[in-house]
Short mmCIF file of C-alpha atoms in Angstrom, two decimals:
data_model
loop_
_atom_site.label_atom_id
_atom_site.label_comp_id
_atom_site.label_asym_id
_atom_site.label_seq_id
_atom_site.Cartn_x
_atom_site.Cartn_y
_atom_site.Cartn_z
CA MET A 1 -20.32 11.57 34.13
CA LEU A 2 -19.59 10.44 30.59
CA PRO A 3 -16.00 9.46 29.73
CA TYR A 4 -13.88 12.24 28.22
CA LEU A 5 -16.57 14.87 28.76
CA GLU A 6 -15.14 18.41 28.81
CA SER A 7 -11.71 17.12 27.83
CA THR A 8 -9.37 19.93 26.83
CA THR A 9 -6.99 17.84 24.76
CA GLY A 10 -8.70 18.69 21.52
CA ASN A 11 -7.76 22.36 21.85
CA ARG A 12 -4.15 21.89 22.87
CA TRP A 13 -1.64 23.33 20.42
CA ARG A 14 0.95 20.91 19.15
CA PRO A 15 4.47 22.02 18.20
CA LEU A 16 5.88 21.90 14.68
CA ARG A 17 6.13 18.45 13.16
CA ALA A 18 8.95 17.38 10.83
CA TRP A 19 6.62 16.54 7.93
CA MET A 20 5.32 20.12 7.91
CA LEU A 21 8.74 21.19 6.66
CA THR A 22 10.13 18.21 4.76
CA MET A 23 7.09 17.52 2.58
CA PRO A 24 6.83 21.06 1.11
CA VAL A 25 10.61 21.14 0.59
CA ASP A 26 10.45 17.85 -1.32
CA LEU A 27 7.67 19.18 -3.54
CA VAL A 28 9.57 22.40 -4.25
CA ALA A 29 12.74 20.45 -5.05
CA MET A 30 10.91 18.14 -7.45
CA LEU A 31 9.26 21.04 -9.27
CA ALA A 32 12.30 23.35 -9.30
CA PRO A 33 13.43 22.34 -12.85
CA LEU A 34 10.20 23.89 -14.16
CA LEU A 35 11.73 27.28 -13.39
CA VAL A 36 14.19 26.62 -16.23
CA SER A 37 11.85 24.89 -18.67
CA THR A 38 8.14 24.16 -18.54
CA GLN A 39 8.45 21.35 -21.06
CA ASN A 40 6.74 18.16 -19.83
CA TRP A 41 5.30 20.08 -16.88
CA LYS A 42 2.50 17.55 -16.43
CA GLY A 43 5.03 14.75 -16.11
CA MET A 44 7.04 16.74 -13.56
CA ILE A 45 3.96 17.37 -11.43
CA PHE A 46 3.06 13.67 -11.60
CA ALA A 47 6.62 12.72 -10.61
CA ALA A 48 6.55 15.16 -7.67
CA VAL A 49 3.26 13.80 -6.33
CA LEU A 50 4.37 10.19 -6.85
CA THR A 51 7.64 10.82 -5.02
CA VAL A 52 5.88 12.37 -2.02
CA VAL A 53 3.45 9.43 -1.89
CA ILE A 54 6.32 6.92 -2.01
CA PHE A 55 8.19 8.85 0.69
CA ALA A 56 5.09 8.92 2.89
CA ALA A 57 4.42 5.21 2.40
CA GLY A 58 8.05 4.48 3.24
CA GLY A 59 7.92 6.43 6.50
CA LEU A 60 10.27 9.21 5.41
CA TYR A 61 7.98 11.85 6.92
CA GLN A 62 7.89 10.32 10.37
CA GLY A 63 9.66 12.35 13.00
CA ARG A 64 12.90 10.88 14.33
CA ARG A 65 14.76 11.59 17.51
CA HIS A 66 18.19 11.10 15.90
CA MET A 67 18.48 12.97 12.61
CA SER A 68 21.31 12.58 10.09
CA ILE A 69 21.35 12.92 6.30
CA LEU A 70 23.77 9.98 6.13
CA ASP A 71 21.24 7.78 7.93
CA GLU A 72 18.43 8.87 5.63
CA LEU A 73 20.42 8.79 2.38
CA PRO A 74 19.96 5.05 1.60
CA GLY A 75 16.20 5.25 2.05
CA LEU A 76 16.00 8.47 0.04
CA CYS A 77 18.02 7.07 -2.86
CA MET A 78 16.06 3.82 -2.94
CA ARG A 79 12.70 5.57 -3.09
CA LEU A 80 13.88 8.22 -5.54
CA PHE A 81 15.06 5.42 -7.82
CA ALA A 82 11.68 3.67 -7.52
CA SER A 83 9.84 6.88 -8.38
CA ALA A 84 12.17 7.59 -11.34
CA ALA A 85 11.73 4.03 -12.61
CA VAL A 86 7.94 4.31 -12.62
CA VAL A 87 8.01 7.72 -14.29
CA GLY A 88 10.61 6.53 -16.82
CA ILE A 89 8.54 3.50 -17.83
CA ILE A 90 5.44 5.64 -18.32
CA ALA A 91 7.40 8.23 -20.31
CA ALA A 92 8.93 5.54 -22.55
CA GLN A 93 5.48 4.16 -23.34
CA ARG A 94 4.10 7.59 -24.20
CA HIS A 95 7.00 8.64 -26.45
CA SER A 96 8.40 6.63 -29.35
CA SER A 97 11.79 8.37 -29.41
CA LEU A 98 14.45 8.39 -26.71
CA ALA A 99 15.25 11.94 -27.79
CA ASP A 100 11.90 12.99 -26.35
CA VAL A 101 12.38 11.08 -23.10
CA GLY A 102 15.99 12.10 -22.46
CA PRO A 103 15.45 15.77 -21.46
CA PHE A 104 12.55 14.80 -19.23
CA MET A 105 14.58 12.14 -17.40
CA ARG A 106 17.46 14.59 -16.97
CA ASN A 107 15.03 16.90 -15.20
CA ILE A 108 13.93 13.98 -13.02
CA ALA A 109 17.57 13.27 -12.13
CA LEU A 110 18.10 16.95 -11.31
CA SER A 111 14.98 16.91 -9.14
CA ALA A 112 16.26 13.86 -7.27
CA LEU A 113 19.55 15.60 -6.56
CA LEU A 114 17.70 18.69 -5.35
CA VAL A 115 15.55 16.52 -3.06
CA ILE A 116 18.68 15.11 -1.41
CA VAL A 117 20.17 18.60 -1.04
CA GLY A 118 16.86 19.89 0.28
CA ARG A 119 16.63 17.07 2.81
CA ALA A 120 20.17 17.81 4.04
CA VAL A 121 19.31 21.49 4.45
CA THR A 122 16.01 20.64 6.16
CA ILE A 123 17.71 18.31 8.65
CA ASN A 124 20.25 20.99 9.54
CA VAL A 125 17.50 23.58 9.97
CA VAL A 126 15.56 21.23 12.26
CA LEU A 127 18.68 20.42 14.28
CA LEU A 128 19.46 24.13 14.62
CA ALA A 129 15.90 24.82 15.78
CA ARG A 130 16.17 21.99 18.30
CA ARG A 131 19.54 23.13 19.66
CA ARG A 132 18.23 26.67 20.05
CA ARG A 133 15.10 25.15 21.65
CA TRP A 134 12.88 26.94 19.17
CA VAL A 135 11.12 23.63 18.54
CA GLU A 136 10.84 21.03 21.27
CA HIS A 137 8.34 18.58 22.68
CA ASN A 138 7.85 18.04 26.40
CA ALA A 139 8.61 14.43 27.34
CA ILE A 140 7.71 12.36 30.39
CA VAL A 141 9.84 9.30 31.15
CA ILE A 142 8.01 6.38 32.75
CA GLY A 143 10.36 4.57 35.11
CA GLY A 144 12.97 5.41 37.71
CA GLY A 145 15.75 2.92 37.04
CA PRO A 146 19.17 3.39 35.44
CA VAL A 147 17.84 3.54 31.87
CA ALA A 148 15.27 6.19 32.77
CA VAL A 149 17.93 8.21 34.58
CA GLU A 150 20.28 7.99 31.59
CA LEU A 151 17.48 9.09 29.26
CA ALA A 152 16.76 12.10 31.45
CA ARG A 153 20.45 13.04 31.44
CA LEU A 154 20.67 12.76 27.65
CA LEU A 155 17.54 14.82 27.06
CA ARG A 156 18.77 17.57 29.37
CA ARG A 157 22.27 17.64 27.90
CA TYR A 158 21.52 17.20 24.19
CA PRO A 159 18.64 19.34 22.87
CA GLN A 160 19.15 18.05 19.29
CA TYR A 161 16.76 15.22 20.10
CA GLY A 162 13.96 17.78 20.20
CA LEU A 163 12.69 16.70 23.62
CA ARG A 164 12.49 18.65 26.85
CA PHE A 165 12.56 16.39 29.91
CA ALA A 166 9.47 17.14 32.00
CA GLY A 167 10.03 14.58 34.76
CA PHE A 168 9.69 10.96 35.86
CA VAL A 169 6.45 9.12 36.48
CA ASP A 170 7.05 5.97 38.51
CA ASP A 171 5.70 3.80 41.33
CA ALA A 172 9.01 2.38 42.56
CA SER A 173 9.32 2.55 46.34
CA THR A 174 13.13 2.55 46.12
CA PRO A 175 14.13 4.63 43.10
CA HIS A 176 17.56 4.53 41.51
CA PRO A 177 20.03 6.64 43.56
CA ASP A 178 20.71 9.03 40.67
CA ALA A 179 16.97 9.52 40.15
CA GLU A 180 16.78 11.51 43.38
CA GLN A 181 18.47 14.38 41.54
CA GLN A 182 15.72 14.37 38.90
CA PRO A 183 12.08 15.45 39.34
CA LEU A 184 9.63 12.68 40.17
CA ILE A 185 6.44 14.49 39.22
CA GLY A 186 3.93 11.76 40.01
CA HIS A 187 2.93 8.14 40.23
CA LEU A 188 1.63 6.08 37.33
CA ALA A 189 -1.96 6.68 38.39
CA ASP A 190 -1.25 10.41 37.95
CA LEU A 191 0.12 10.02 34.40
CA ASP A 192 -2.86 11.56 32.62
CA GLU A 193 -2.95 14.56 34.94
CA MET A 194 0.82 15.04 34.65
CA VAL A 195 0.56 15.00 30.86
CA ARG A 196 -2.03 17.74 31.05
CA LEU A 197 -0.16 19.89 33.56
CA THR A 198 3.21 19.65 31.78
CA LYS A 199 1.67 19.87 28.28
CA THR A 200 3.57 16.74 27.35
CA ASP A 201 3.70 15.54 23.74
CA VAL A 202 5.95 12.47 24.12
CA ILE A 203 5.89 9.59 26.61
CA ILE A 204 8.94 7.33 26.83
CA VAL A 205 8.56 3.98 28.61
CA ALA A 206 11.93 2.99 30.08
CA ASP A 207 12.41 0.53 32.95
CA VAL A 208 9.09 -0.02 34.68
CA ASP A 209 7.75 -3.06 36.55
CA THR A 210 4.07 -2.35 35.92
CA PRO A 211 2.18 -5.15 34.11
CA ASP A 212 1.72 -4.44 30.41
CA ALA A 213 -2.09 -4.52 30.63
CA ASP A 214 -2.11 -1.81 33.32
CA LEU A 215 0.40 0.30 31.40
CA ILE A 216 -1.64 0.07 28.21
CA GLU A 217 -4.73 1.24 30.07
CA LEU A 218 -2.81 4.25 31.41
CA VAL A 219 -1.40 5.41 28.06
CA ARG A 220 -4.84 5.08 26.44
CA ARG A 221 -6.39 7.66 28.74
CA PRO A 222 -7.55 10.86 27.03
CA GLN A 223 -4.57 13.14 27.71
CA SER A 224 -1.94 10.42 27.24
CA ALA A 225 -3.58 9.13 24.06
CA ARG A 226 -2.57 12.34 22.29
CA CYS A 227 1.10 11.72 22.98
CA ASP A 228 3.65 9.92 20.85
CA LEU A 229 4.64 6.75 22.68
CA TRP A 230 8.24 5.52 22.58
CA VAL A 231 9.49 2.35 24.26
CA VAL A 232 12.99 1.27 25.22
CA PRO A 233 13.27 -2.43 24.21
CA ARG A 234 13.81 -4.78 27.12
CA LEU A 235 16.80 -6.37 25.34
CA ARG A 236 18.26 -2.97 24.57
CA ASP A 237 21.84 -4.22 24.15
CA PHE A 238 20.78 -6.20 21.07
CA PRO A 239 20.35 -4.35 17.76
CA VAL A 240 16.80 -3.22 16.96
CA GLN A 241 16.07 -3.90 13.30
CA SER A 242 12.46 -2.70 13.07
CA ALA A 243 12.98 0.96 14.04
CA PRO A 244 16.65 1.96 14.23
CA ASP A 245 16.17 5.19 16.16
CA HIS A 246 18.02 6.08 19.31
CA ILE A 247 18.63 8.68 21.99
CA GLY A 248 22.33 8.62 22.72
CA ALA A 249 23.22 4.93 22.72
CA ILE A 250 19.76 3.90 23.98
CA PRO A 251 17.55 2.38 21.25
CA VAL A 252 13.95 3.54 21.20
CA VAL A 253 11.02 2.16 19.24
CA ARG A 254 7.98 4.23 18.35
CA ALA A 255 5.08 2.19 19.69
CA ARG A 256 2.39 4.69 18.72
CA ARG A 257 2.00 8.03 17.08
CA SER A 258 -0.35 10.47 18.77
CA THR A 259 -3.86 9.51 17.75
CA LEU A 260 -4.83 12.91 16.42
CA SER A 261 -1.90 14.47 14.67
CA GLY A 262 0.04 14.34 11.45
CA TRP A 263 -0.68 14.97 7.81
CA LYS A 264 -2.63 11.71 7.51
CA TRP A 265 -5.32 12.99 9.89
CA LEU A 266 -5.50 16.19 7.84
CA VAL A 267 -5.99 14.05 4.73
CA LYS A 268 -8.64 12.00 6.56
CA ARG A 269 -10.70 15.06 7.49
CA THR A 270 -10.29 16.62 4.03
CA THR A 271 -11.40 13.35 2.45
CA ASP A 272 -14.41 13.23 4.78
CA VAL A 273 -15.58 16.66 3.65
CA VAL A 274 -14.97 16.11 -0.07
CA VAL A 275 -16.54 12.64 -0.17
CA ALA A 276 -19.52 13.72 1.97
CA VAL A 277 -20.27 16.63 -0.37
CA LEU A 278 -19.95 14.44 -3.47
CA ALA A 279 -22.03 11.66 -1.90
CA LEU A 280 -24.82 14.06 -0.93
CA LEU A 281 -24.91 15.36 -4.50
CA LEU A 282 -24.64 12.01 -6.29
CA LEU A 283 -26.96 10.15 -3.92
CA SER A 284 -29.58 12.90 -3.77
CA PRO A 285 -32.00 10.83 -5.95
CA VAL A 286 -31.56 7.86 -3.61
CA LEU A 287 -32.08 10.10 -0.57
CA LEU A 288 -35.24 11.52 -2.16
CA VAL A 289 -36.66 8.06 -2.92
CA CYS A 290 -35.89 6.86 0.62
CA ALA A 291 -37.56 9.95 2.07
CA LEU A 292 -40.69 9.38 -0.04
CA LEU A 293 -40.88 5.70 0.94
CA VAL A 294 -40.53 6.56 4.64
CA ARG A 295 -43.26 9.20 4.28
CA VAL A 296 -45.61 6.75 2.54
CA GLU A 297 -45.10 3.99 5.10
CA GLY A 298 -45.03 5.96 8.32
CA GLY A 299 -46.56 9.36 7.67
CA PRO A 300 -45.01 12.68 8.72
CA GLY A 301 -41.56 12.72 10.24
CA ILE A 302 -39.01 11.48 7.72
CA PHE A 303 -35.91 11.85 9.86
CA PHE A 304 -35.11 10.40 13.25
CA ARG A 305 -32.76 12.28 15.59
CA GLN A 306 -31.10 10.59 18.50
CA GLN A 307 -28.43 11.79 20.92
CA ARG A 308 -25.14 9.94 20.64
CA ILE A 309 -21.73 10.38 22.27
CA GLY A 310 -18.90 11.54 20.04
CA GLN A 311 -15.22 12.31 20.45
CA TYR A 312 -14.13 13.24 24.00
CA GLY A 313 -17.63 12.38 25.25
CA ARG A 314 -19.32 15.29 23.49
CA PRO A 315 -23.01 14.61 22.75
CA PHE A 316 -24.47 15.28 19.32
CA ASP A 317 -27.66 14.42 17.44
CA VAL A 318 -27.24 11.68 14.87
CA ILE A 319 -29.62 11.84 11.89
CA LYS A 320 -31.17 8.75 10.29
CA PHE A 321 -34.17 7.89 8.14
CA ARG A 322 -36.97 6.84 10.46
CA SER A 323 -37.60 3.10 10.22
CA MET A 324 -40.03 2.87 13.18
CA ARG A 325 -41.59 5.02 15.88
CA PRO A 326 -40.42 4.43 19.47
CA ALA A 327 -43.07 4.49 22.20
CA ASP A 328 -41.40 7.50 23.85
CA ASP A 329 -38.06 9.28 24.23
CA ALA A 330 -37.04 7.09 27.16
CA GLU A 331 -37.38 3.97 25.02
CA SER A 332 -35.38 5.61 22.25
CA GLN A 333 -32.50 6.39 24.60
CA THR A 334 -32.41 3.26 26.76
CA ARG A 335 -33.76 0.31 24.78
CA TRP A 336 -31.49 -1.86 22.66
CA SER A 337 -32.54 -2.26 19.01
CA VAL A 338 -34.42 -5.48 18.32
CA ALA A 339 -33.92 -7.15 14.95
CA ASP A 340 -37.51 -8.42 14.55
CA ASP A 341 -39.38 -5.53 16.15
CA PRO A 342 -42.98 -5.78 14.83
CA ARG A 343 -43.20 -1.98 14.58
CA VAL A 344 -40.63 -2.01 11.77
CA GLY A 345 -42.48 -2.14 8.44
CA PRO A 346 -41.22 -3.65 5.18
CA ILE A 347 -39.65 -0.40 4.01
CA GLY A 348 -38.01 0.24 7.37
CA ARG A 349 -36.69 -3.32 7.41
CA PHE A 350 -35.27 -2.85 3.91
CA LEU A 351 -33.61 0.42 4.89
CA ARG A 352 -32.04 -1.23 7.93
CA ARG A 353 -30.87 -4.32 6.06
CA THR A 354 -29.19 -2.23 3.34
CA SER A 355 -28.00 0.46 5.81
CA LEU A 356 -29.72 3.10 3.66
CA ASP A 357 -31.23 4.52 6.84
CA GLU A 358 -27.70 5.67 7.73
CA LEU A 359 -27.28 7.91 4.65
CA PRO A 360 -28.44 11.15 6.38
CA GLN A 361 -25.36 10.79 8.61
CA LEU A 362 -23.41 12.22 5.67
CA TRP A 363 -24.61 15.54 7.08
CA ASN A 364 -23.11 14.62 10.48
CA ILE A 365 -19.81 13.89 8.72
CA LEU A 366 -19.91 17.22 6.90
CA ARG A 367 -20.59 19.02 10.19
CA GLY A 368 -17.63 17.33 11.85
CA ASP A 369 -19.70 15.30 14.33
CA MET A 370 -18.51 12.08 12.71
CA THR A 371 -16.03 10.63 10.24
CA PHE A 372 -16.53 7.90 7.64
CA VAL A 373 -14.50 5.29 9.53
CA GLY A 374 -14.25 5.16 13.31
CA PRO A 375 -15.86 3.58 16.37
CA ARG A 376 -19.63 3.64 16.01
CA PRO A 377 -21.36 6.19 18.30
CA GLU A 378 -23.66 4.99 21.04
CA ARG A 379 -26.36 6.55 23.21
CA PRO A 380 -25.39 8.20 26.54
CA PHE A 381 -27.23 5.60 28.63
CA PHE A 382 -25.31 2.72 27.07
CA VAL A 383 -21.98 4.58 27.02
CA GLU A 384 -22.15 5.06 30.79
CA ARG A 385 -23.19 1.46 31.38
CA PHE A 386 -20.65 -0.10 29.01
CA SER A 387 -17.82 2.12 30.30
CA ALA A 388 -18.56 1.10 33.88
CA ASP A 389 -18.47 -2.60 32.98
CA HIS A 390 -15.63 -2.38 30.44
CA PRO A 391 -13.05 0.40 31.06
CA GLU A 392 -11.57 -0.15 27.59
CA TYR A 393 -14.92 0.90 26.08
CA ALA A 394 -14.38 4.50 27.21
CA MET A 395 -11.07 4.58 25.32
CA ARG A 396 -13.01 4.41 22.04
CA HIS A 397 -13.83 8.08 22.41
CA ARG A 398 -10.26 9.22 21.81
CA VAL A 399 -11.06 9.70 18.12
CA PRO A 400 -14.05 10.86 16.07
CA VAL A 401 -16.89 8.36 15.86
CA GLY A 402 -17.65 6.86 12.47
CA LEU A 403 -20.36 5.92 10.01
CA THR A 404 -18.77 2.48 9.85
CA GLY A 405 -16.02 0.81 11.82
CA LEU A 406 -13.64 -2.11 12.02
CA ALA A 407 -15.79 -3.82 14.66
CA GLN A 408 -18.90 -3.65 12.46
CA VAL A 409 -17.25 -5.09 9.32
CA SER A 410 -15.76 -7.82 11.53
CA GLY A 411 -19.25 -9.04 12.37
CA LEU A 412 -19.58 -7.26 15.73
CA ARG A 413 -22.95 -5.59 15.37
CA GLY A 414 -26.26 -6.14 17.12
CA ASP A 415 -26.21 -8.56 20.06
CA THR A 416 -22.45 -9.17 20.26
CA PRO A 417 -20.05 -8.86 23.24
CA ILE A 418 -19.22 -5.25 24.10
CA SER A 419 -15.71 -6.25 25.19
CA ASP A 420 -15.02 -7.60 21.69
CA ARG A 421 -16.29 -4.40 20.08
CA ALA A 422 -14.11 -2.27 22.34
CA ARG A 423 -11.10 -4.47 21.58
CA PHE A 424 -11.57 -4.07 17.83
CA ASP A 425 -12.18 -0.32 18.12
CA ASN A 426 -9.06 0.22 20.20
CA TYR A 427 -7.07 -1.93 17.77
CA TYR A 428 -8.29 0.36 14.99
CA ILE A 429 -7.21 3.46 16.92
CA GLU A 430 -3.77 2.11 17.83
CA ASN A 431 -3.08 0.83 14.30
CA TRP A 432 -4.87 3.49 12.30
CA SER A 433 -3.73 4.27 8.77
CA LEU A 434 -5.33 5.61 5.63
CA TRP A 435 -5.12 2.15 4.09
CA LEU A 436 -6.94 0.63 7.06
CA ASP A 437 -9.75 3.13 6.44
CA VAL A 438 -9.86 2.10 2.78
CA LYS A 439 -10.11 -1.58 3.75
CA VAL A 440 -12.96 -0.90 6.19
CA VAL A 441 -14.86 1.11 3.55
CA LEU A 442 -14.44 -1.65 0.94
CA ARG A 443 -15.65 -4.30 3.39
CA THR A 444 -18.59 -2.06 4.32
CA VAL A 445 -19.61 -1.70 0.66
CA ALA A 446 -19.42 -5.48 0.26
CA GLU A 447 -21.68 -5.96 3.31
CA VAL A 448 -24.20 -3.44 2.00
CA PHE A 449 -24.49 -5.32 -1.30
CA ARG A 450 -24.87 -8.58 0.59
CA GLY A 451 -27.62 -7.01 2.68
CA ALA A 452 -25.77 -7.78 5.90
CA GLY A 453 -27.10 -4.80 7.82
CA ARG A 454 -29.06 -4.96 11.03
#
């Protein structure tokens, strides 16, 4: 059976996220002065968008366990000042008189004040919703020692952290005495099943003796991969500078956001659709020329369809320009591509070298089978074989497959180690960001112009 096949994680509803409330409130606050005067409305809209982008880049839309306006105020003020400085410089260059800039900058200052007030109100609304348990995320604590027990006590006693304790998952043969009063819902091997049964959204790693490599493999499984992952630092009594969040007096560090949630994934999918539509329109002459060349060289049958494995192990038909004719369907599904196959003509070789044969996959992206950047899809035969030999290979299917990927632009294409490809793909998933996608696309374009395809 293929990895992730029939997984139900993709349909699971996720509770409200903080950014769903704070981002619209910030936009409304920045644009509120337009209710009084519509003068310089273009500048106000630009300032609002710029501020939201700066906030997002600075991590101000990431959910926190401990929420306080006093904790967020320094970061808010610093980024509001940066946004105002950029807008002020642009306004000064566009207007020769300070009398023209003054009213606009006063509106910017008023907007900044409203953003701070709006953030304070938003935090209090979120805290109220958490205390009333209107909004909460189920949380599993990995471990059974004193830190895990204290975390469970805090989560049960203080709902303002937005987490509902679902139980312990641990392999300890002699658990902490106080842990006997808390539910041990399963062993580490059962983590994925426990996440599914309890509809868990957050996993907290406390005191556990499991080797890191084994633990990483567990939290990368399909159900667990959709959870936010928080870790209690081993030296927890020392201050944590990188992510000063905490539950009670226990510091916690966000090790991973859920792989398929957040506004950035919404932006990613929206960008996929918009760019795919534009690319199909703009590249239609190129597509037509490629189709004619394929028809001239190889006769009827311009496109080549081949079954590949996508997200959660779902099969789909990938579409490419035909560069050669396989002997039969079995060869197409089970034979590795050969660089110097004599059946590939000059045109087919050119299409492969420039990756132009991949252009019809824009339709796969538009359909939602693929995304622009992600692990490259493979055929079912090879997915089963590679997953059996390399368990980390199956973890690639946590996210949508891509037209290009980090492994490919890092030189891992063709006859290269599968373990290295899987390592790069999983690194991409664990460290995904919109900027990482941009870097992969830029490197892909550079490779296409160098003719570094297959």
